[in-house]
Amino acid sequence: HARRCWYLARVRYLLIARICCRGRQALFSASVRGCPDAMSSAAGNATATDTLHAYSNMGTYFATAVCPTWLPTNHILFQLANIFLFLSYMAPAGLYGLLYLRVCLTLGSFFFALWGYVILCAFDTMVWNAFFTAINLVHVCVLMYVLRPVRLAPHMEVVYRELFQPLKVSRQQFQAAASCVKMLKDVEPQETYAVERVTRADCLTLVLNGRFLVSHKGRPLQIVDRLEFLDSPEWFGVCGSGGDHFQVTMTAMERCRVVVWNRDKLKLTISGDTFLQAVFDNVVGKDVVRKLLFVTESTQHNTHADNVSETTKLLIQMKENAVRAASHGEKDDALVSVWSWGRKPCYRADPETAV
């Protein structure tokens, strides 16, 4: 490509040089034919006026060869139109860059149409540029509608700010997921939200406030805290032998509020957005990993107690005691603080592998 450009530039240079040489020869011949004694008089009587006159003749020749006459500078409307076209070439990437591009093209086409109507008085110029102005104006309106500020409900604003905004999800994308919310439910203390093998697991439930105790066959397993999912394993189709029903019982430890998504509708809605689907899989998958890690720690403590360090055994024992105390309605501040110390750093600060 570089060799081709260099070759074309060389050919262009040779053509220009050839035209200049021919022009000088023709000018010299014409001056000799028009003034036979020009050569003899120029030897002794050349002045600055004659030199300027020669240069003016040369300029007249080139004007005749290329352009008979140069038109005067165009109107300010024409200049403004070209300025906006020039600015359109500097549009950055992204939706806001596309909006900037369309605005510049709209203004440029508008000034061209105005120039064709007011100054040039050319009907076709006015019509074509008016048509271009209308098309770009429609694009501007569509982009402004897409980029409009989206207002979310207060409870969904918290969910978006805490879970999805750090992952670069736009408000427009999250609005599609928020439209699939089935209900916002308040759960009273000691009220059972789901019963194992009885309640259908056809939703995705996120805890906004409060805590839930998760138990299986009467045995406490873990505590689901704020901004954690109650049914995250079911998101990936992990339903066990119970089919579409919960495999655990969930009981509110205090006054709780949960947001419930229609799972099938949510999956269908985000299926058209690969990025949003990956974000949901990541957020829900991390919740599943946290639950599995705690259950695995508890299992290892029960089956391989000799291979576990004293610190790990003490931490697991305190967690299990906290769960049992919560299940019996006891309020031991020391155990609850140990539970919070053992779980929250894993959620807030520790890096986790995306699922």
mmCIF file of C-alpha atoms in Angstrom:
data_model
loop_
_atom_site.group_PDB
_atom_site.id
_atom_site.type_symbol
_atom_site.label_atom_id
_atom_site.label_comp_id
_atom_site.label_asym_id
_atom_site.label_seq_id
_atom_site.Cartn_x
_atom_site.Cartn_y
_atom_site.Cartn_z
ATOM 1 C CA HIS A 1 0.000 0.000 0.000
ATOM 2 C CA ALA A 2 2.869 2.406 0.830
ATOM 3 C CA ARG A 3 4.611 1.649 -2.460
ATOM 4 C CA ARG A 4 1.388 2.269 -4.365
ATOM 5 C CA CYS A 5 0.843 5.630 -2.649
ATOM 6 C CA TRP A 6 4.449 6.622 -3.331
ATOM 7 C CA TYR A 7 4.060 5.646 -6.994
ATOM 8 C CA LEU A 8 0.840 7.653 -7.400
ATOM 9 C CA ALA A 9 2.431 10.685 -5.748
ATOM 10 C CA ARG A 10 5.398 10.457 -8.092
ATOM 11 C CA VAL A 11 3.139 10.203 -11.158
ATOM 12 C CA ARG A 12 1.128 13.199 -9.961
ATOM 13 C CA TYR A 13 4.313 15.207 -9.430
ATOM 14 C CA LEU A 14 5.588 14.363 -12.926
ATOM 15 C CA LEU A 15 2.276 15.366 -14.514
ATOM 16 C CA ILE A 16 2.292 18.711 -12.705
ATOM 17 C CA ALA A 17 5.896 19.340 -13.719
ATOM 18 C CA ARG A 18 5.086 18.489 -17.331
ATOM 19 C CA ILE A 19 2.126 20.875 -17.364
ATOM 20 C CA CYS A 20 4.264 23.653 -15.900
ATOM 21 C CA CYS A 21 6.982 23.116 -18.520
ATOM 22 C CA ARG A 22 4.475 23.189 -21.354
ATOM 23 C CA GLY A 23 2.913 26.337 -19.933
ATOM 24 C CA ARG A 24 6.250 28.123 -19.764
ATOM 25 C CA GLN A 25 7.094 27.140 -23.337
ATOM 26 C CA ALA A 26 3.724 28.340 -24.592
ATOM 27 C CA LEU A 27 3.995 31.590 -22.664
ATOM 28 C CA PHE A 28 7.475 32.211 -23.988
ATOM 29 C CA SER A 29 6.372 31.494 -27.593
ATOM 30 C CA ALA A 30 3.367 33.778 -27.275
ATOM 31 C CA SER A 31 5.458 36.630 -25.900
ATOM 32 C CA VAL A 32 7.991 36.236 -28.689
ATOM 33 C CA ARG A 33 5.291 36.177 -31.386
ATOM 34 C CA GLY A 34 3.500 39.176 -29.949
ATOM 35 C CA CYS A 35 6.638 41.305 -29.374
ATOM 36 C CA PRO A 36 9.471 40.498 -31.860
ATOM 37 C CA ASP A 37 11.818 43.068 -30.338
ATOM 38 C CA ALA A 38 11.132 41.970 -26.736
ATOM 39 C CA MET A 39 14.387 40.042 -26.458
ATOM 40 C CA SER A 40 16.557 42.955 -27.566
ATOM 41 C CA SER A 41 14.810 45.552 -25.392
ATOM 42 C CA ALA A 42 14.741 43.344 -22.292
ATOM 43 C CA ALA A 43 18.543 43.115 -22.235
ATOM 44 C CA GLY A 44 19.080 46.747 -21.241
ATOM 45 C CA ASN A 45 15.745 48.183 -20.130
ATOM 46 C CA ALA A 46 14.335 45.556 -17.713
ATOM 47 C CA THR A 47 12.660 47.190 -14.721
ATOM 48 C CA ALA A 48 10.660 46.079 -11.713
ATOM 49 C CA THR A 49 7.448 46.986 -13.538
ATOM 50 C CA ASP A 50 8.264 44.635 -16.393
ATOM 51 C CA THR A 51 9.007 41.829 -13.941
ATOM 52 C CA LEU A 52 5.651 42.267 -12.183
ATOM 53 C CA HIS A 53 3.932 42.407 -15.556
ATOM 54 C CA ALA A 54 5.543 39.088 -16.541
ATOM 55 C CA TYR A 55 4.366 37.417 -13.341
ATOM 56 C CA SER A 56 0.838 38.712 -13.897
ATOM 57 C CA ASN A 57 0.831 37.282 -17.414
ATOM 58 C CA MET A 58 1.940 33.893 -16.046
ATOM 59 C CA GLY A 59 -0.869 33.958 -13.439
ATOM 60 C CA THR A 60 -3.367 34.847 -16.149
ATOM 61 C CA TYR A 61 -2.207 31.873 -18.189
ATOM 62 C CA PHE A 62 -2.621 29.375 -15.311
ATOM 63 C CA ALA A 63 -6.024 30.828 -14.527
ATOM 64 C CA THR A 64 -7.012 30.252 -18.128
ATOM 65 C CA ALA A 65 -5.635 26.715 -18.168
ATOM 66 C CA VAL A 66 -7.248 25.474 -14.899
ATOM 67 C CA CYS A 67 -10.125 27.763 -13.917
ATOM 68 C CA PRO A 68 -11.354 30.558 -16.198
ATOM 69 C CA THR A 69 -12.391 32.662 -13.202
ATOM 70 C CA TRP A 70 -12.512 32.086 -9.443
ATOM 71 C CA LEU A 71 -15.898 32.567 -7.847
ATOM 72 C CA PRO A 72 -16.137 34.849 -4.811
ATOM 73 C CA THR A 73 -16.144 33.337 -1.321
ATOM 74 C CA ASN A 74 -19.430 31.638 -0.472
ATOM 75 C CA HIS A 75 -21.944 32.897 2.058
ATOM 76 C CA ILE A 76 -21.535 32.379 5.792
ATOM 77 C CA LEU A 77 -24.289 29.715 5.721
ATOM 78 C CA PHE A 78 -22.132 27.587 3.439
ATOM 79 C CA GLN A 79 -19.149 28.037 5.763
ATOM 80 C CA LEU A 80 -21.185 27.065 8.844
ATOM 81 C CA ALA A 81 -22.475 23.943 7.115
ATOM 82 C CA ASN A 82 -18.949 22.795 6.323
ATOM 83 C CA ILE A 83 -17.765 23.608 9.844
ATOM 84 C CA PHE A 84 -20.373 21.254 11.313
ATOM 85 C CA LEU A 85 -19.483 18.570 8.778
ATOM 86 C CA PHE A 86 -15.855 18.950 9.828
ATOM 87 C CA LEU A 87 -16.811 18.605 13.505
ATOM 88 C CA SER A 88 -18.791 15.443 12.742
ATOM 89 C CA TYR A 89 -15.548 13.685 11.787
ATOM 90 C CA MET A 90 -14.336 14.124 15.379
ATOM 91 C CA ALA A 91 -17.140 12.084 16.956
ATOM 92 C CA PRO A 92 -15.915 9.689 19.687
ATOM 93 C CA ALA A 93 -17.078 6.109 20.113
ATOM 94 C CA GLY A 94 -20.157 5.074 22.066
ATOM 95 C CA LEU A 95 -23.771 6.187 22.172
ATOM 96 C CA TYR A 96 -22.914 9.719 23.247
ATOM 97 C CA GLY A 97 -20.424 9.962 20.390
ATOM 98 C CA LEU A 98 -23.132 8.792 17.999
ATOM 99 C CA LEU A 99 -25.478 11.452 19.369
ATOM 100 C CA TYR A 100 -22.777 14.079 18.829
ATOM 101 C CA LEU A 101 -22.285 12.870 15.246
ATOM 102 C CA ARG A 102 -25.999 13.044 14.445
ATOM 103 C CA VAL A 103 -26.350 16.523 15.938
ATOM 104 C CA CYS A 104 -23.459 17.823 13.820
ATOM 105 C CA LEU A 105 -24.875 16.220 10.668
ATOM 106 C CA THR A 106 -28.313 17.669 11.412
ATOM 107 C CA LEU A 107 -26.938 21.201 11.776
ATOM 108 C CA GLY A 108 -24.700 20.854 8.725
ATOM 109 C CA SER A 109 -27.552 19.615 6.528
ATOM 110 C CA PHE A 110 -29.826 22.349 7.858
ATOM 111 C CA PHE A 111 -27.369 25.122 6.949
ATOM 112 C CA PHE A 112 -26.829 23.567 3.518
ATOM 113 C CA ALA A 113 -30.595 23.534 2.917
ATOM 114 C CA LEU A 114 -30.875 27.130 4.119
ATOM 115 C CA TRP A 115 -27.982 28.149 1.886
ATOM 116 C CA GLY A 116 -29.592 26.454 -1.117
ATOM 117 C CA TYR A 117 -32.899 28.216 -0.473
ATOM 118 C CA VAL A 118 -31.782 31.731 0.529
ATOM 119 C CA ILE A 119 -28.532 32.241 -1.380
ATOM 120 C CA LEU A 120 -28.228 29.658 -4.146
ATOM 121 C CA CYS A 121 -31.956 29.505 -4.981
ATOM 122 C CA ALA A 122 -31.510 25.870 -6.071
ATOM 123 C CA PHE A 123 -34.583 23.742 -5.465
ATOM 124 C CA ASP A 124 -32.807 20.368 -5.640
ATOM 125 C CA THR A 125 -30.075 21.468 -3.205
ATOM 126 C CA MET A 126 -32.690 22.657 -0.742
ATOM 127 C CA VAL A 127 -34.824 19.475 -1.011
ATOM 128 C CA TRP A 128 -31.953 16.994 -0.666
ATOM 129 C CA ASN A 129 -30.433 18.723 2.337
ATOM 130 C CA ALA A 130 -33.828 19.183 3.962
ATOM 131 C CA PHE A 131 -34.332 15.433 3.569
ATOM 132 C CA PHE A 132 -30.926 14.745 5.172
ATOM 133 C CA THR A 133 -31.811 17.117 8.010
ATOM 134 C CA ALA A 134 -35.056 15.268 8.719
ATOM 135 C CA ILE A 135 -33.363 11.844 8.758
ATOM 136 C CA ASN A 136 -30.617 12.938 11.138
ATOM 137 C CA LEU A 137 -33.134 14.725 13.351
ATOM 138 C CA VAL A 138 -35.095 11.481 13.736
ATOM 139 C CA HIS A 139 -31.882 9.708 14.759
ATOM 140 C CA VAL A 140 -31.178 12.440 17.314
ATOM 141 C CA CYS A 141 -34.641 12.026 18.852
ATOM 142 C CA VAL A 142 -34.258 8.241 19.067
ATOM 143 C CA LEU A 143 -30.829 8.501 20.694
ATOM 144 C CA MET A 144 -32.053 11.074 23.200
ATOM 145 C CA TYR A 145 -34.911 8.746 24.112
ATOM 146 C CA VAL A 146 -32.495 5.842 24.596
ATOM 147 C CA LEU A 147 -30.117 7.964 26.691
ATOM 148 C CA ARG A 148 -32.844 9.579 28.771
ATOM 149 C CA PRO A 149 -32.314 9.433 32.567
ATOM 150 C CA VAL A 150 -34.067 6.384 34.013
ATOM 151 C CA ARG A 151 -35.696 6.608 37.417
ATOM 152 C CA LEU A 152 -35.979 3.434 39.445
ATOM 153 C CA ALA A 153 -38.102 2.630 42.455
ATOM 154 C CA PRO A 154 -36.317 3.325 45.767
ATOM 155 C CA HIS A 155 -35.825 -0.367 46.596
ATOM 156 C CA MET A 156 -34.582 -1.153 43.078
ATOM 157 C CA GLU A 157 -32.284 1.869 43.231
ATOM 158 C CA VAL A 158 -30.532 0.216 46.180
ATOM 159 C CA VAL A 159 -30.212 -3.079 44.310
ATOM 160 C CA TYR A 160 -28.815 -1.347 41.237
ATOM 161 C CA ARG A 161 -26.329 0.789 43.174
ATOM 162 C CA GLU A 162 -25.024 -2.057 45.359
ATOM 163 C CA LEU A 163 -24.925 -4.995 42.939
ATOM 164 C CA PHE A 164 -25.144 -3.933 39.305
ATOM 165 C CA GLN A 165 -23.685 -0.445 38.945
ATOM 166 C CA PRO A 166 -20.162 -1.618 39.996
ATOM 167 C CA LEU A 167 -20.345 -4.104 37.107
ATOM 168 C CA LYS A 168 -20.958 -1.289 34.572
ATOM 169 C CA VAL A 169 -24.618 -2.115 33.950
ATOM 170 C CA SER A 170 -26.474 0.918 32.600
ATOM 171 C CA ARG A 171 -29.777 2.080 34.013
ATOM 172 C CA GLN A 172 -31.465 1.324 30.715
ATOM 173 C CA GLN A 173 -30.281 -2.285 30.891
ATOM 174 C CA PHE A 174 -31.265 -2.712 34.518
ATOM 175 C CA GLN A 175 -34.685 -1.197 33.860
ATOM 176 C CA ALA A 176 -35.495 -4.200 31.686
ATOM 177 C CA ALA A 177 -34.679 -6.497 34.614
ATOM 178 C CA ALA A 178 -36.584 -4.306 37.074
ATOM 179 C CA SER A 179 -39.710 -4.610 34.918
ATOM 180 C CA CYS A 180 -39.763 -8.356 35.672
ATOM 181 C CA VAL A 181 -40.201 -7.858 39.429
ATOM 182 C CA LYS A 182 -43.179 -9.875 40.575
ATOM 183 C CA MET A 183 -43.719 -8.287 43.980
ATOM 184 C CA LEU A 184 -42.125 -6.592 46.962
ATOM 185 C CA LYS A 185 -42.919 -8.654 50.045
ATOM 186 C CA ASP A 186 -42.554 -7.992 53.777
ATOM 187 C CA VAL A 187 -41.927 -11.014 56.011
ATOM 188 C CA GLU A 188 -42.600 -10.836 59.737
ATOM 189 C CA PRO A 189 -40.251 -12.334 62.352
ATOM 190 C CA GLN A 190 -40.530 -16.122 62.752
ATOM 191 C CA GLU A 191 -42.645 -16.259 59.593
ATOM 192 C CA THR A 192 -41.751 -19.059 57.186
ATOM 193 C CA TYR A 193 -41.049 -17.848 53.682
ATOM 194 C CA ALA A 194 -40.522 -21.266 52.057
ATOM 195 C CA VAL A 195 -41.077 -24.840 53.213
ATOM 196 C CA GLU A 196 -38.927 -27.664 51.860
ATOM 197 C CA ARG A 197 -40.652 -29.918 49.306
ATOM 198 C CA VAL A 198 -43.816 -27.803 49.564
ATOM 199 C CA THR A 199 -43.116 -24.300 48.215
ATOM 200 C CA ARG A 200 -42.455 -24.047 44.482
ATOM 201 C CA ALA A 201 -39.089 -22.571 43.484
ATOM 202 C CA ASP A 202 -40.119 -20.572 40.424
ATOM 203 C CA CYS A 203 -38.799 -17.146 41.462
ATOM 204 C CA LEU A 204 -35.563 -15.318 42.187
ATOM 205 C CA THR A 205 -35.715 -13.691 45.619
ATOM 206 C CA LEU A 206 -33.279 -11.075 46.937
ATOM 207 C CA VAL A 207 -33.203 -9.986 50.576
ATOM 208 C CA LEU A 208 -33.352 -6.193 50.887
ATOM 209 C CA ASN A 209 -33.514 -5.971 54.686
ATOM 210 C CA GLY A 210 -33.321 -8.460 57.524
ATOM 211 C CA ARG A 211 -31.995 -12.015 57.796
ATOM 212 C CA PHE A 212 -33.357 -15.483 57.093
ATOM 213 C CA LEU A 213 -32.476 -18.787 58.741
ATOM 214 C CA VAL A 214 -32.058 -21.662 56.287
ATOM 215 C CA SER A 215 -32.623 -25.172 57.636
ATOM 216 C CA HIS A 216 -32.921 -28.661 56.203
ATOM 217 C CA LYS A 217 -34.940 -31.354 57.980
ATOM 218 C CA GLY A 218 -34.904 -29.275 61.133
ATOM 219 C CA ARG A 219 -31.134 -28.766 61.089
ATOM 220 C CA PRO A 220 -29.945 -25.142 60.737
ATOM 221 C CA LEU A 221 -27.601 -24.680 57.794
ATOM 222 C CA GLN A 222 -26.801 -21.000 57.416
ATOM 223 C CA ILE A 223 -28.089 -17.447 57.578
ATOM 224 C CA VAL A 224 -29.012 -15.425 54.481
ATOM 225 C CA ASP A 225 -28.162 -11.785 55.058
ATOM 226 C CA ARG A 226 -28.961 -8.508 53.329
ATOM 227 C CA LEU A 227 -28.476 -8.365 49.524
ATOM 228 C CA GLU A 228 -28.186 -12.142 49.276
ATOM 229 C CA PHE A 229 -30.450 -14.470 47.339
ATOM 230 C CA LEU A 230 -32.747 -17.009 48.951
ATOM 231 C CA ASP A 231 -33.017 -19.282 45.922
ATOM 232 C CA SER A 232 -29.810 -18.745 43.970
ATOM 233 C CA PRO A 233 -29.138 -22.488 43.281
ATOM 234 C CA GLU A 234 -32.505 -22.760 41.537
ATOM 235 C CA TRP A 235 -31.390 -20.045 39.086
ATOM 236 C CA PHE A 236 -29.033 -22.582 37.537
ATOM 237 C CA GLY A 237 -31.591 -25.404 37.642
ATOM 238 C CA VAL A 238 -30.194 -27.085 40.770
ATOM 239 C CA CYS A 239 -33.426 -28.459 42.217
ATOM 240 C CA GLY A 240 -32.321 -31.901 43.414
ATOM 241 C CA SER A 241 -34.804 -34.726 43.725
ATOM 242 C CA GLY A 242 -37.636 -32.443 44.764
ATOM 243 C CA GLY A 243 -38.308 -31.176 41.292
ATOM 244 C CA ASP A 244 -39.370 -27.533 41.234
ATOM 245 C CA HIS A 245 -39.743 -27.233 45.003
ATOM 246 C CA PHE A 246 -37.420 -25.813 47.629
ATOM 247 C CA GLN A 247 -35.078 -28.289 49.312
ATOM 248 C CA VAL A 248 -34.734 -26.136 52.443
ATOM 249 C CA THR A 249 -36.965 -24.198 54.813
ATOM 250 C CA MET A 250 -36.446 -20.441 55.166
ATOM 251 C CA THR A 251 -37.629 -18.577 58.254
ATOM 252 C CA ALA A 252 -37.349 -14.853 58.944
ATOM 253 C CA MET A 253 -35.220 -14.036 62.001
ATOM 254 C CA GLU A 254 -36.453 -10.427 62.061
ATOM 255 C CA ARG A 255 -38.673 -8.177 60.016
ATOM 256 C CA CYS A 256 -37.514 -8.669 56.441
ATOM 257 C CA ARG A 257 -38.268 -7.255 53.030
ATOM 258 C CA VAL A 258 -37.576 -9.189 49.849
ATOM 259 C CA VAL A 259 -37.906 -8.400 46.152
ATOM 260 C CA VAL A 260 -39.205 -11.286 44.073
ATOM 261 C CA TRP A 261 -38.504 -11.663 40.356
ATOM 262 C CA ASN A 262 -40.474 -13.887 38.035
ATOM 263 C CA ARG A 263 -37.570 -16.177 37.156
ATOM 264 C CA ASP A 264 -38.771 -17.408 33.764
ATOM 265 C CA LYS A 265 -39.797 -13.927 32.635
ATOM 266 C CA LEU A 266 -36.486 -12.483 33.834
ATOM 267 C CA LYS A 267 -34.449 -15.103 31.981
ATOM 268 C CA LEU A 268 -36.460 -14.510 28.821
ATOM 269 C CA THR A 269 -36.024 -10.735 29.105
ATOM 270 C CA ILE A 270 -32.257 -10.750 29.591
ATOM 271 C CA SER A 271 -31.651 -13.491 27.019
ATOM 272 C CA GLY A 272 -31.435 -10.834 24.301
ATOM 273 C CA ASP A 273 -28.674 -8.964 26.162
ATOM 274 C CA THR A 274 -25.591 -11.157 26.459
ATOM 275 C CA PHE A 275 -23.812 -8.744 28.800
ATOM 276 C CA LEU A 276 -26.749 -8.418 31.208
ATOM 277 C CA GLN A 277 -27.230 -12.185 31.197
ATOM 278 C CA ALA A 278 -23.559 -12.681 32.084
ATOM 279 C CA VAL A 279 -23.857 -10.135 34.900
ATOM 280 C CA PHE A 280 -26.848 -11.931 36.429
ATOM 281 C CA ASP A 281 -25.043 -15.267 36.176
ATOM 282 C CA ASN A 282 -22.038 -13.675 37.876
ATOM 283 C CA VAL A 283 -23.991 -12.055 40.718
ATOM 284 C CA VAL A 284 -26.176 -15.090 41.416
ATOM 285 C CA GLY A 285 -23.230 -17.456 40.911
ATOM 286 C CA LYS A 286 -21.170 -15.671 43.570
ATOM 287 C CA ASP A 287 -24.056 -16.111 45.974
ATOM 288 C CA VAL A 288 -24.127 -19.841 45.227
ATOM 289 C CA VAL A 289 -20.366 -20.090 45.779
ATOM 290 C CA ARG A 290 -20.614 -18.386 49.173
ATOM 291 C CA LYS A 291 -23.292 -20.823 50.278
ATOM 292 C CA LEU A 292 -21.363 -23.845 49.008
ATOM 293 C CA LEU A 293 -18.160 -22.706 50.707
ATOM 294 C CA PHE A 294 -19.884 -22.426 54.061
ATOM 295 C CA VAL A 295 -21.598 -25.802 53.685
ATOM 296 C CA THR A 296 -18.298 -27.361 52.584
ATOM 297 C CA GLU A 297 -16.495 -25.918 55.607
ATOM 298 C CA SER A 298 -19.161 -27.320 57.897
ATOM 299 C CA THR A 299 -18.978 -30.742 56.233
ATOM 300 C CA GLN A 300 -15.201 -30.861 56.429
ATOM 301 C CA HIS A 301 -15.365 -29.931 60.081
ATOM 302 C CA ASN A 302 -17.737 -32.804 60.794
ATOM 303 C CA THR A 303 -15.971 -35.472 58.715
ATOM 304 C CA HIS A 304 -12.283 -34.478 58.781
ATOM 305 C CA ALA A 305 -11.900 -32.654 62.067
ATOM 306 C CA ASP A 306 -8.313 -33.813 62.525
ATOM 307 C CA ASN A 307 -7.172 -32.217 59.253
ATOM 308 C CA VAL A 308 -8.614 -28.782 59.979
ATOM 309 C CA SER A 309 -6.689 -26.085 61.799
ATOM 310 C CA GLU A 310 -7.780 -24.956 65.237
ATOM 311 C CA THR A 311 -8.709 -21.494 63.943
ATOM 312 C CA THR A 312 -10.911 -22.926 61.199
ATOM 313 C CA LYS A 313 -12.610 -25.337 63.592
ATOM 314 C CA LEU A 314 -13.265 -22.548 66.080
ATOM 315 C CA LEU A 315 -14.709 -20.290 63.390
ATOM 316 C CA ILE A 316 -16.970 -23.029 62.012
ATOM 317 C CA GLN A 317 -18.108 -23.990 65.495
ATOM 318 C CA MET A 318 -18.980 -20.394 66.332
ATOM 319 C CA LYS A 319 -20.887 -20.031 63.061
ATOM 320 C CA GLU A 320 -22.867 -23.193 63.729
ATOM 321 C CA ASN A 321 -23.584 -22.081 67.290
ATOM 322 C CA ALA A 322 -24.786 -18.729 65.987
ATOM 323 C CA VAL A 323 -27.141 -20.464 63.571
ATOM 324 C CA ARG A 324 -28.490 -22.745 66.296
ATOM 325 C CA ALA A 325 -28.913 -19.822 68.670
ATOM 326 C CA ALA A 326 -30.806 -17.883 66.013
ATOM 327 C CA SER A 327 -33.028 -20.884 65.295
ATOM 328 C CA HIS A 328 -33.996 -21.078 68.983
ATOM 329 C CA GLY A 329 -34.636 -17.365 69.274
ATOM 330 C CA GLU A 330 -31.536 -16.642 71.373
ATOM 331 C CA LYS A 331 -29.814 -13.303 70.948
ATOM 332 C CA ASP A 332 -26.176 -13.780 71.803
ATOM 333 C CA ASP A 333 -24.401 -10.627 70.641
ATOM 334 C CA ALA A 334 -20.987 -12.273 70.765
ATOM 335 C CA LEU A 335 -22.016 -15.085 68.452
ATOM 336 C CA VAL A 336 -23.774 -12.739 66.050
ATOM 337 C CA SER A 337 -20.715 -10.495 65.884
ATOM 338 C CA VAL A 338 -18.495 -13.496 65.176
ATOM 339 C CA TRP A 339 -20.906 -14.572 62.467
ATOM 340 C CA SER A 340 -20.786 -11.128 60.888
ATOM 341 C CA TRP A 341 -17.014 -11.037 61.168
ATOM 342 C CA GLY A 342 -16.735 -14.416 59.497
ATOM 343 C CA ARG A 343 -19.069 -13.792 56.582
ATOM 344 C CA LYS A 344 -19.182 -10.137 55.537
ATOM 345 C CA PRO A 345 -15.525 -9.666 54.559
ATOM 346 C CA CYS A 346 -15.962 -12.523 52.120
ATOM 347 C CA TYR A 347 -18.764 -10.572 50.502
ATOM 348 C CA ARG A 348 -17.329 -7.067 50.657
ATOM 349 C CA ALA A 349 -13.593 -7.259 50.189
ATOM 350 C CA ASP A 350 -12.290 -10.706 49.284
ATOM 351 C CA PRO A 351 -11.820 -11.266 45.557
ATOM 352 C CA GLU A 352 -13.872 -14.157 44.207
ATOM 353 C CA THR A 353 -13.719 -15.996 40.950
ATOM 354 C CA ALA A 354 -16.630 -15.102 38.665
ATOM 355 C CA VAL A 355 -19.024 -17.964 37.993
#
